[in-house]
mmCIF file of C-alpha atoms in Angstrom:
data_model
loop_
_atom_site.group_PDB
_atom_site.id
_atom_site.type_symbol
_atom_site.label_atom_id
_atom_site.label_comp_id
_atom_site.label_asym_id
_atom_site.label_seq_id
_atom_site.Cartn_x
_atom_site.Cartn_y
_atom_site.Cartn_z
ATOM 1 C CA MET A 1 -32.533 -1.276 25.773
ATOM 2 C CA ASP A 2 -30.849 -1.081 22.363
ATOM 3 C CA ASN A 3 -27.614 -2.973 21.824
ATOM 4 C CA ILE A 4 -24.824 -2.023 19.422
ATOM 5 C CA ASN A 5 -21.902 -4.379 18.951
ATOM 6 C CA ILE A 6 -18.568 -3.131 17.697
ATOM 7 C CA GLY A 7 -15.542 -4.888 16.295
ATOM 8 C CA LEU A 8 -12.299 -3.197 17.277
ATOM 9 C CA LEU A 9 -9.408 -3.354 14.809
ATOM 10 C CA GLY A 10 -6.330 -2.517 16.851
ATOM 11 C CA CYS A 11 -5.726 -2.543 20.587
ATOM 12 C CA GLY A 12 -2.763 -0.275 21.125
ATOM 13 C CA VAL A 13 -2.885 2.994 23.037
ATOM 14 C CA VAL A 14 -6.030 4.297 21.326
ATOM 15 C CA GLY A 15 -7.804 0.936 21.215
ATOM 16 C CA THR A 16 -7.196 0.413 24.918
ATOM 17 C CA GLY A 17 -8.425 3.967 25.527
ATOM 18 C CA ILE A 18 -11.667 3.125 23.732
ATOM 19 C CA LEU A 19 -12.216 0.121 25.991
ATOM 20 C CA ARG A 20 -11.470 2.266 29.039
ATOM 21 C CA VAL A 21 -13.912 5.028 28.081
ATOM 22 C CA LEU A 22 -16.604 2.478 27.229
ATOM 23 C CA ALA A 23 -16.214 0.856 30.637
ATOM 24 C CA ASP A 24 -16.299 4.209 32.433
ATOM 25 C CA LYS A 25 -19.390 5.457 30.568
ATOM 26 C CA ARG A 26 -21.375 2.209 30.364
ATOM 27 C CA ASP A 27 -23.873 3.078 33.112
ATOM 28 C CA ILE A 28 -24.389 6.629 31.828
ATOM 29 C CA LEU A 29 -25.046 5.364 28.296
ATOM 30 C CA GLN A 30 -27.597 2.867 29.528
ATOM 31 C CA LYS A 31 -29.342 5.350 31.810
ATOM 32 C CA GLU A 32 -29.372 8.439 29.582
ATOM 33 C CA ARG A 33 -29.437 6.910 26.093
ATOM 34 C CA GLY A 34 -30.999 3.507 26.689
ATOM 35 C CA LEU A 35 -28.055 2.129 24.762
ATOM 36 C CA SER A 36 -25.545 -0.611 25.420
ATOM 37 C CA ILE A 37 -22.345 -0.691 23.356
ATOM 38 C CA GLY A 38 -20.605 -4.037 23.482
ATOM 39 C CA VAL A 39 -17.248 -5.094 22.081
ATOM 40 C CA ARG A 40 -17.675 -8.432 20.344
ATOM 41 C CA GLY A 41 -14.214 -8.862 18.819
ATOM 42 C CA ILE A 42 -10.785 -7.224 19.031
ATOM 43 C CA VAL A 43 -8.172 -7.688 16.309
ATOM 44 C CA VAL A 44 -4.510 -7.631 17.348
ATOM 45 C CA ARG A 45 -1.231 -8.631 15.723
ATOM 46 C CA ASP A 46 0.133 -10.581 18.692
ATOM 47 C CA LEU A 47 -2.131 -12.671 20.922
ATOM 48 C CA ASN A 48 0.635 -13.195 23.474
ATOM 49 C CA ARG A 49 1.458 -9.563 24.132
ATOM 50 C CA CYS A 50 0.934 -8.334 27.694
ATOM 51 C CA ARG A 51 -2.092 -6.014 27.757
ATOM 52 C CA ASP A 52 -4.063 -3.769 30.074
ATOM 53 C CA ASP A 53 -6.532 -5.506 32.401
ATOM 54 C CA ILE A 54 -9.390 -3.748 30.594
ATOM 55 C CA VAL A 55 -8.755 -5.981 27.542
ATOM 56 C CA ASP A 56 -10.815 -9.197 27.520
ATOM 57 C CA ALA A 57 -8.398 -11.813 26.168
ATOM 58 C CA THR A 58 -11.267 -14.109 25.153
ATOM 59 C CA LYS A 59 -12.283 -11.598 22.467
ATOM 60 C CA LEU A 60 -8.877 -11.284 20.804
ATOM 61 C CA HIS A 61 -8.351 -12.380 17.195
ATOM 62 C CA THR A 62 -5.576 -11.981 14.652
ATOM 63 C CA ASP A 63 -7.861 -12.297 11.602
ATOM 64 C CA TRP A 64 -9.632 -9.030 10.798
ATOM 65 C CA MET A 65 -11.790 -10.769 8.179
ATOM 66 C CA HIS A 66 -13.352 -12.881 10.926
ATOM 67 C CA VAL A 67 -14.390 -9.791 12.874
ATOM 68 C CA CYS A 68 -15.442 -7.709 9.849
ATOM 69 C CA ALA A 69 -17.710 -10.499 8.576
ATOM 70 C CA ASP A 70 -19.328 -11.289 11.948
ATOM 71 C CA ASP A 71 -23.099 -10.931 11.484
ATOM 72 C CA ASP A 72 -23.523 -9.805 15.096
ATOM 73 C CA ILE A 73 -21.235 -6.780 14.678
ATOM 74 C CA ASP A 74 -22.879 -3.479 13.694
ATOM 75 C CA VAL A 75 -19.910 -1.090 13.583
ATOM 76 C CA VAL A 76 -16.240 -1.740 12.880
ATOM 77 C CA VAL A 77 -13.830 0.654 14.605
ATOM 78 C CA GLU A 78 -10.438 0.903 12.876
ATOM 79 C CA VAL A 79 -7.552 2.145 15.025
ATOM 80 C CA MET A 80 -4.772 -0.149 13.839
ATOM 81 C CA GLY A 81 -2.971 2.506 11.786
ATOM 82 C CA GLY A 82 -1.129 2.198 8.500
ATOM 83 C CA THR A 83 -2.882 2.284 5.151
ATOM 84 C CA ASP A 84 -2.722 -0.997 3.241
ATOM 85 C CA SER A 85 -4.241 -3.412 5.769
ATOM 86 C CA ALA A 86 -6.497 -0.691 7.160
ATOM 87 C CA ARG A 87 -7.900 0.108 3.702
ATOM 88 C CA ALA A 88 -8.497 -3.569 2.957
ATOM 89 C CA ALA A 89 -10.217 -4.113 6.307
ATOM 90 C CA VAL A 90 -12.414 -1.018 6.083
ATOM 91 C CA LEU A 91 -13.580 -1.805 2.548
ATOM 92 C CA TYR A 92 -14.196 -5.446 3.502
ATOM 93 C CA ALA A 93 -16.268 -4.362 6.507
ATOM 94 C CA LEU A 94 -18.394 -1.964 4.440
ATOM 95 C CA ARG A 95 -19.021 -4.634 1.813
ATOM 96 C CA HIS A 96 -20.112 -7.014 4.563
ATOM 97 C CA GLY A 97 -22.760 -4.656 5.892
ATOM 98 C CA LYS A 98 -20.810 -2.911 8.638
ATOM 99 C CA SER A 99 -20.599 0.818 9.213
ATOM 100 C CA VAL A 100 -17.112 2.071 10.007
ATOM 101 C CA VAL A 101 -15.474 4.548 12.365
ATOM 102 C CA THR A 102 -11.792 5.284 11.838
ATOM 103 C CA ALA A 103 -9.171 7.435 13.540
ATOM 104 C CA ASN A 104 -6.701 6.907 10.687
ATOM 105 C CA LYS A 105 -5.692 10.208 9.068
ATOM 106 C CA GLU A 106 -3.355 8.674 6.492
ATOM 107 C CA LEU A 107 -6.093 6.293 5.414
ATOM 108 C CA MET A 108 -8.720 9.013 5.019
ATOM 109 C CA ALA A 109 -6.355 11.477 3.332
ATOM 110 C CA LYS A 110 -5.286 8.884 0.768
ATOM 111 C CA TYR A 111 -8.387 6.737 0.314
ATOM 112 C CA GLY A 112 -11.228 8.830 1.731
ATOM 113 C CA ASP A 113 -13.055 9.235 -1.598
ATOM 114 C CA GLU A 114 -12.966 5.496 -2.271
ATOM 115 C CA ILE A 115 -14.114 4.628 1.245
ATOM 116 C CA ARG A 116 -17.038 7.069 1.140
ATOM 117 C CA HIS A 117 -18.042 5.763 -2.298
ATOM 118 C CA VAL A 118 -18.116 2.147 -1.102
ATOM 119 C CA ALA A 119 -20.036 3.169 2.034
ATOM 120 C CA ARG A 120 -22.714 4.813 -0.126
ATOM 121 C CA GLU A 121 -22.785 1.846 -2.511
ATOM 122 C CA TYR A 122 -23.469 -0.592 0.334
ATOM 123 C CA GLY A 123 -25.750 1.688 2.354
ATOM 124 C CA GLN A 124 -23.378 2.027 5.296
ATOM 125 C CA TYR A 125 -22.013 4.931 7.313
ATOM 126 C CA VAL A 126 -18.396 5.977 7.673
ATOM 127 C CA ARG A 127 -17.225 8.513 10.240
ATOM 128 C CA PHE A 128 -13.740 9.857 10.902
ATOM 129 C CA GLU A 129 -13.810 12.704 13.441
ATOM 130 C CA ALA A 130 -10.805 11.395 15.365
ATOM 131 C CA SER A 131 -8.655 11.270 12.230
ATOM 132 C CA VAL A 132 -8.246 15.044 12.161
ATOM 133 C CA LEU A 133 -7.896 16.700 15.566
ATOM 134 C CA ALA A 134 -8.740 13.888 18.003
ATOM 135 C CA GLY A 135 -11.032 15.407 20.633
ATOM 136 C CA ILE A 136 -11.722 18.688 18.796
ATOM 137 C CA PRO A 137 -15.080 18.294 16.966
ATOM 138 C CA VAL A 138 -14.117 20.047 13.744
ATOM 139 C CA VAL A 139 -15.671 17.512 11.351
ATOM 140 C CA HIS A 140 -18.950 17.630 13.286
ATOM 141 C CA THR A 141 -18.885 21.441 13.163
ATOM 142 C CA LEU A 142 -18.230 21.552 9.421
ATOM 143 C CA GLU A 143 -20.986 19.002 8.754
ATOM 144 C CA THR A 144 -23.693 20.526 10.933
ATOM 145 C CA TYR A 145 -23.158 24.266 11.215
ATOM 146 C CA PHE A 146 -22.183 25.971 7.972
ATOM 147 C CA HIS A 147 -25.427 25.758 6.005
ATOM 148 C CA MET A 148 -26.197 29.489 6.095
ATOM 149 C CA SER A 149 -22.631 30.727 5.920
ATOM 150 C CA GLN A 150 -20.101 30.096 3.150
ATOM 151 C CA ILE A 151 -16.729 28.957 4.439
ATOM 152 C CA VAL A 152 -14.077 31.320 3.110
ATOM 153 C CA ARG A 153 -11.029 30.260 5.092
ATOM 154 C CA LEU A 154 -9.649 27.509 7.318
ATOM 155 C CA ARG A 155 -6.572 28.212 9.377
ATOM 156 C CA GLY A 156 -5.137 26.219 12.230
ATOM 157 C CA ILE A 157 -2.409 24.585 14.261
ATOM 158 C CA MET A 158 -2.967 20.932 13.503
ATOM 159 C CA ASN A 159 0.082 19.066 14.764
ATOM 160 C CA GLY A 160 0.832 18.860 18.475
ATOM 161 C CA THR A 161 4.416 17.664 18.038
ATOM 162 C CA SER A 162 5.464 20.641 15.936
ATOM 163 C CA ASN A 163 3.616 23.023 18.213
ATOM 164 C CA TYR A 164 5.334 21.601 21.291
ATOM 165 C CA ILE A 165 8.776 21.897 19.691
ATOM 166 C CA LEU A 166 8.195 25.512 18.643
ATOM 167 C CA THR A 167 6.830 26.342 22.106
ATOM 168 C CA ARG A 168 10.013 25.040 23.753
ATOM 169 C CA MET A 169 12.127 26.959 21.247
ATOM 170 C CA HIS A 170 10.265 30.173 22.143
ATOM 171 C CA ARG A 171 10.145 29.719 25.911
ATOM 172 C CA GLU A 172 13.581 28.308 26.592
ATOM 173 C CA GLY A 173 15.696 29.248 23.614
ATOM 174 C CA LEU A 174 16.250 25.618 22.625
ATOM 175 C CA ALA A 175 17.573 24.709 19.209
ATOM 176 C CA PHE A 176 15.270 22.609 17.033
ATOM 177 C CA ALA A 177 17.257 19.404 17.622
ATOM 178 C CA ASP A 178 17.182 19.840 21.411
ATOM 179 C CA ALA A 179 13.460 20.646 21.445
ATOM 180 C CA LEU A 180 12.790 17.579 19.301
ATOM 181 C CA ARG A 181 14.701 15.353 21.724
ATOM 182 C CA ALA A 182 12.681 16.815 24.600
ATOM 183 C CA ALA A 183 9.445 16.033 22.753
ATOM 184 C CA GLN A 184 10.605 12.475 22.097
ATOM 185 C CA SER A 185 11.577 11.943 25.729
ATOM 186 C CA LEU A 186 8.042 12.896 26.803
ATOM 187 C CA GLY A 187 6.338 10.756 24.173
ATOM 188 C CA TYR A 188 5.122 13.755 22.159
ATOM 189 C CA ALA A 189 7.237 12.803 19.135
ATOM 190 C CA GLU A 190 7.899 9.462 17.486
ATOM 191 C CA ALA A 191 11.372 7.980 17.139
ATOM 192 C CA ASN A 192 10.946 8.811 13.442
ATOM 193 C CA PRO A 193 9.327 12.264 13.597
ATOM 194 C CA ASP A 194 9.254 12.987 9.855
ATOM 195 C CA MET A 195 5.454 12.957 9.447
ATOM 196 C CA ASP A 196 5.107 15.568 12.174
ATOM 197 C CA VAL A 197 8.081 17.893 11.773
ATOM 198 C CA ASP A 198 7.989 17.867 7.956
ATOM 199 C CA GLY A 199 4.345 18.963 7.848
ATOM 200 C CA ILE A 200 2.941 15.793 6.275
ATOM 201 C CA ASP A 201 0.641 14.982 9.197
ATOM 202 C CA ALA A 202 -0.856 18.480 9.117
ATOM 203 C CA TRP A 203 -1.256 18.312 5.327
ATOM 204 C CA CYS A 204 -3.156 15.010 5.618
ATOM 205 C CA LYS A 205 -5.552 16.556 8.117
ATOM 206 C CA LEU A 206 -6.186 19.528 5.833
ATOM 207 C CA GLN A 207 -7.001 17.223 2.913
ATOM 208 C CA ILE A 208 -9.542 15.367 5.063
ATOM 209 C CA LEU A 209 -11.251 18.642 5.979
ATOM 210 C CA LEU A 210 -11.362 19.750 2.343
ATOM 211 C CA ASP A 211 -12.875 16.355 1.478
ATOM 212 C CA CYS A 212 -15.434 16.851 4.238
ATOM 213 C CA ILE A 213 -16.424 20.249 2.854
ATOM 214 C CA GLY A 214 -16.632 18.830 -0.664
ATOM 215 C CA VAL A 215 -13.757 20.653 -2.355
ATOM 216 C CA PRO A 216 -12.853 18.773 -5.568
ATOM 217 C CA GLN A 217 -9.237 17.703 -5.988
ATOM 218 C CA ASP A 218 -8.810 19.844 -9.104
ATOM 219 C CA ALA A 219 -9.953 22.941 -7.184
ATOM 220 C CA ARG A 220 -7.166 22.659 -4.602
ATOM 221 C CA VAL A 221 -4.222 24.901 -5.395
ATOM 222 C CA GLY A 222 -1.225 24.375 -3.134
ATOM 223 C CA THR A 223 2.301 25.652 -3.241
ATOM 224 C CA GLU A 224 4.270 23.442 -0.895
ATOM 225 C CA VAL A 225 4.264 21.525 2.353
ATOM 226 C CA GLU A 226 6.926 22.909 4.673
ATOM 227 C CA GLY A 227 7.804 21.627 8.111
ATOM 228 C CA ILE A 228 9.681 23.236 10.986
ATOM 229 C CA ARG A 229 13.210 21.879 10.552
ATOM 230 C CA SER A 230 14.348 25.171 9.022
ATOM 231 C CA VAL A 231 13.134 27.314 11.949
ATOM 232 C CA SER A 232 16.196 28.671 13.766
ATOM 233 C CA GLN A 233 16.718 30.521 17.018
ATOM 234 C CA SER A 234 17.464 33.583 14.902
ATOM 235 C CA ASP A 235 13.944 33.316 13.437
ATOM 236 C CA ILE A 236 12.494 32.882 16.918
ATOM 237 C CA ARG A 237 14.305 35.926 18.305
ATOM 238 C CA THR A 238 13.272 38.082 15.350
ATOM 239 C CA ALA A 239 9.635 37.132 15.926
ATOM 240 C CA GLN A 240 9.936 37.872 19.647
ATOM 241 C CA THR A 241 11.283 41.382 19.003
ATOM 242 C CA GLN A 242 8.075 42.008 17.037
ATOM 243 C CA ASN A 243 5.834 40.520 19.777
ATOM 244 C CA CYS A 244 5.121 37.575 17.491
ATOM 245 C CA LYS A 245 5.446 33.810 17.671
ATOM 246 C CA ILE A 246 6.384 31.353 14.968
ATOM 247 C CA LYS A 247 3.750 28.645 14.620
ATOM 248 C CA HIS A 248 3.289 25.812 12.151
ATOM 249 C CA VAL A 249 0.082 26.842 10.398
ATOM 250 C CA VAL A 250 -2.232 25.097 7.968
ATOM 251 C CA SER A 251 -4.400 27.397 5.860
ATOM 252 C CA ALA A 252 -6.921 27.184 3.045
ATOM 253 C CA GLN A 253 -8.363 30.312 1.410
ATOM 254 C CA TRP A 254 -11.444 30.201 -0.845
ATOM 255 C CA ASP A 255 -11.576 32.278 -4.035
ATOM 256 C CA LEU A 256 -15.331 32.584 -4.426
ATOM 257 C CA GLU A 257 -15.114 33.835 -8.020
ATOM 258 C CA SER A 258 -12.967 31.042 -9.408
ATOM 259 C CA GLY A 259 -14.064 28.342 -6.975
ATOM 260 C CA LEU A 260 -10.436 27.508 -6.237
ATOM 261 C CA VAL A 261 -9.054 26.898 -2.761
ATOM 262 C CA ASN A 262 -5.490 28.030 -2.149
ATOM 263 C CA TRP A 263 -3.789 26.064 0.610
ATOM 264 C CA HIS A 264 -0.480 26.340 2.411
ATOM 265 C CA VAL A 265 1.262 24.342 5.135
ATOM 266 C CA GLY A 266 4.277 25.836 6.877
ATOM 267 C CA PRO A 267 5.696 28.078 9.619
ATOM 268 C CA GLU A 268 4.310 31.595 10.012
ATOM 269 C CA SER A 269 5.053 34.533 12.284
ATOM 270 C CA ILE A 270 1.760 35.371 13.980
ATOM 271 C CA THR A 271 0.779 38.425 15.986
ATOM 272 C CA LEU A 272 -0.519 38.814 19.532
ATOM 273 C CA ASP A 273 -4.108 39.419 18.370
ATOM 274 C CA ASP A 274 -4.200 36.206 16.330
ATOM 275 C CA PRO A 275 -6.419 33.469 17.890
ATOM 276 C CA LEU A 276 -3.586 30.993 17.279
ATOM 277 C CA TYR A 277 -1.034 33.023 19.265
ATOM 278 C CA ALA A 278 -2.025 31.498 22.615
ATOM 279 C CA ILE A 279 -2.114 27.889 21.371
ATOM 280 C CA ASP A 280 1.000 26.383 22.949
ATOM 281 C CA ASP A 281 2.535 23.022 23.835
ATOM 282 C CA VAL A 282 0.619 20.052 22.374
ATOM 283 C CA GLN A 283 -2.671 21.922 21.998
ATOM 284 C CA ASN A 284 -4.291 22.272 18.579
ATOM 285 C CA ALA A 285 -6.767 24.792 17.220
ATOM 286 C CA ILE A 286 -8.621 25.631 14.050
ATOM 287 C CA CYS A 287 -10.253 28.887 12.969
ATOM 288 C CA ILE A 288 -13.166 28.578 10.537
ATOM 289 C CA ASP A 289 -14.133 31.805 8.768
ATOM 290 C CA GLY A 290 -17.617 32.084 7.272
ATOM 291 C CA ASP A 291 -18.891 34.982 5.199
ATOM 292 C CA ALA A 292 -21.861 35.395 7.556
ATOM 293 C CA SER A 293 -20.718 33.628 10.725
ATOM 294 C CA GLY A 294 -17.384 35.374 11.135
ATOM 295 C CA THR A 295 -14.540 33.454 12.758
ATOM 296 C CA ILE A 296 -15.255 30.400 14.878
ATOM 297 C CA THR A 297 -12.271 28.989 16.769
ATOM 298 C CA LEU A 298 -12.133 25.465 18.157
ATOM 299 C CA SER A 299 -9.233 24.441 20.367
ATOM 300 C CA GLY A 300 -8.233 21.575 22.606
ATOM 301 C CA PRO A 301 -6.184 18.390 22.704
ATOM 302 C CA GLY A 302 -5.344 17.326 19.171
ATOM 303 C CA ALA A 303 -3.917 13.959 20.209
ATOM 304 C CA GLY A 304 -3.837 11.507 23.104
ATOM 305 C CA ALA A 305 -5.497 8.200 23.876
ATOM 306 C CA LEU A 306 -8.560 9.434 25.761
ATOM 307 C CA PRO A 307 -9.428 12.465 23.569
ATOM 308 C CA THR A 308 -9.098 10.248 20.489
ATOM 309 C CA ALA A 309 -11.143 7.483 22.108
ATOM 310 C CA SER A 310 -13.818 10.000 23.047
ATOM 311 C CA ALA A 311 -14.067 11.244 19.450
ATOM 312 C CA VAL A 312 -14.236 7.681 18.109
ATOM 313 C CA LEU A 313 -17.069 6.790 20.466
ATOM 314 C CA GLU A 314 -18.981 9.984 19.660
ATOM 315 C CA ASP A 315 -18.925 8.774 16.053
ATOM 316 C CA VAL A 316 -20.127 5.331 17.146
ATOM 317 C CA LEU A 317 -23.017 7.034 18.951
ATOM 318 C CA LYS A 318 -23.936 9.012 15.828
ATOM 319 C CA ILE A 319 -24.056 5.811 13.798
ATOM 320 C CA ALA A 320 -26.022 4.050 16.555
ATOM 321 C CA GLN A 321 -28.634 6.820 16.425
ATOM 322 C CA LYS A 322 -28.956 6.413 12.657
ATOM 323 C CA LEU A 323 -29.256 2.645 12.996
ATOM 324 C CA GLN A 324 -31.929 3.019 15.681
ATOM 325 C CA VAL A 325 -33.952 5.343 13.440
ATOM 326 C CA SER A 326 -33.679 3.040 10.412
ATOM 327 C CA LEU A 327 -34.724 0.000 12.462
ATOM 328 C CA SER A 328 -37.761 1.813 13.875
ATOM 329 C CA VAL A 329 -39.128 2.824 10.469
#
């Protein structure tokens, strides 16, 4: 039996979801993979906060340095959010011989190059599947599939909040403000929804994917990041008369001659035959066009505690496999 110990930075909704999935899948992992994943330390801001029963209070710490430097921890999982403390913790963990899994899109969009560089420098692994579309394995697909086909376009719905709001506007004729309040009441939108409805969240996810593919910063040509605040019921009705829907779409188009990638983030009117037409509510999807492969569409839950936890733990498993191979050589 191989044992992998993780240090968990953050124990909110996603962190608790990780503990829940680990508990549910423990026997399957041991039986089918011969692997035991243990949680050695959990970093939280408040030790006195009431938590789910799945959280072992004896493993709680407030000092992330203590957990990141623990010699018995193999992988640090960062789900605490934000950028400043998360960046410091991730870099500290890598420099102390820990591989890292993160679900933090802002962190990877802003500091991804630096984090990958430090990981290479210290011979560690960094994985970030959950930072893009939670349970949709787009990073895995881009890393493992497109060796014999040149990617020529990415296009997707990459923010569940915006998609839910636009869906309600289409189905029920709600104004933007009313649809936003409905999303907030159901927990699909934050009290401050700017990142989602202004397109910033979707833009961050696109930058992570372009990083993953290896597109240099100076080859990325973008016009603007536009959200959905300007979408009116008049726009919705016009689209409906044309059998179209307005969706918030992220796109990147490769110019194979120049090597430039033209990207755009904003609302589009899409037709019935478009793969994104049927993606409603909080679902996400991405279409990957290859010159030989054609269009591959991945869709599913782009957010949520359990889908995100599942993606995080898939990354932990990938690192565990690499560690097992290196130890056996």
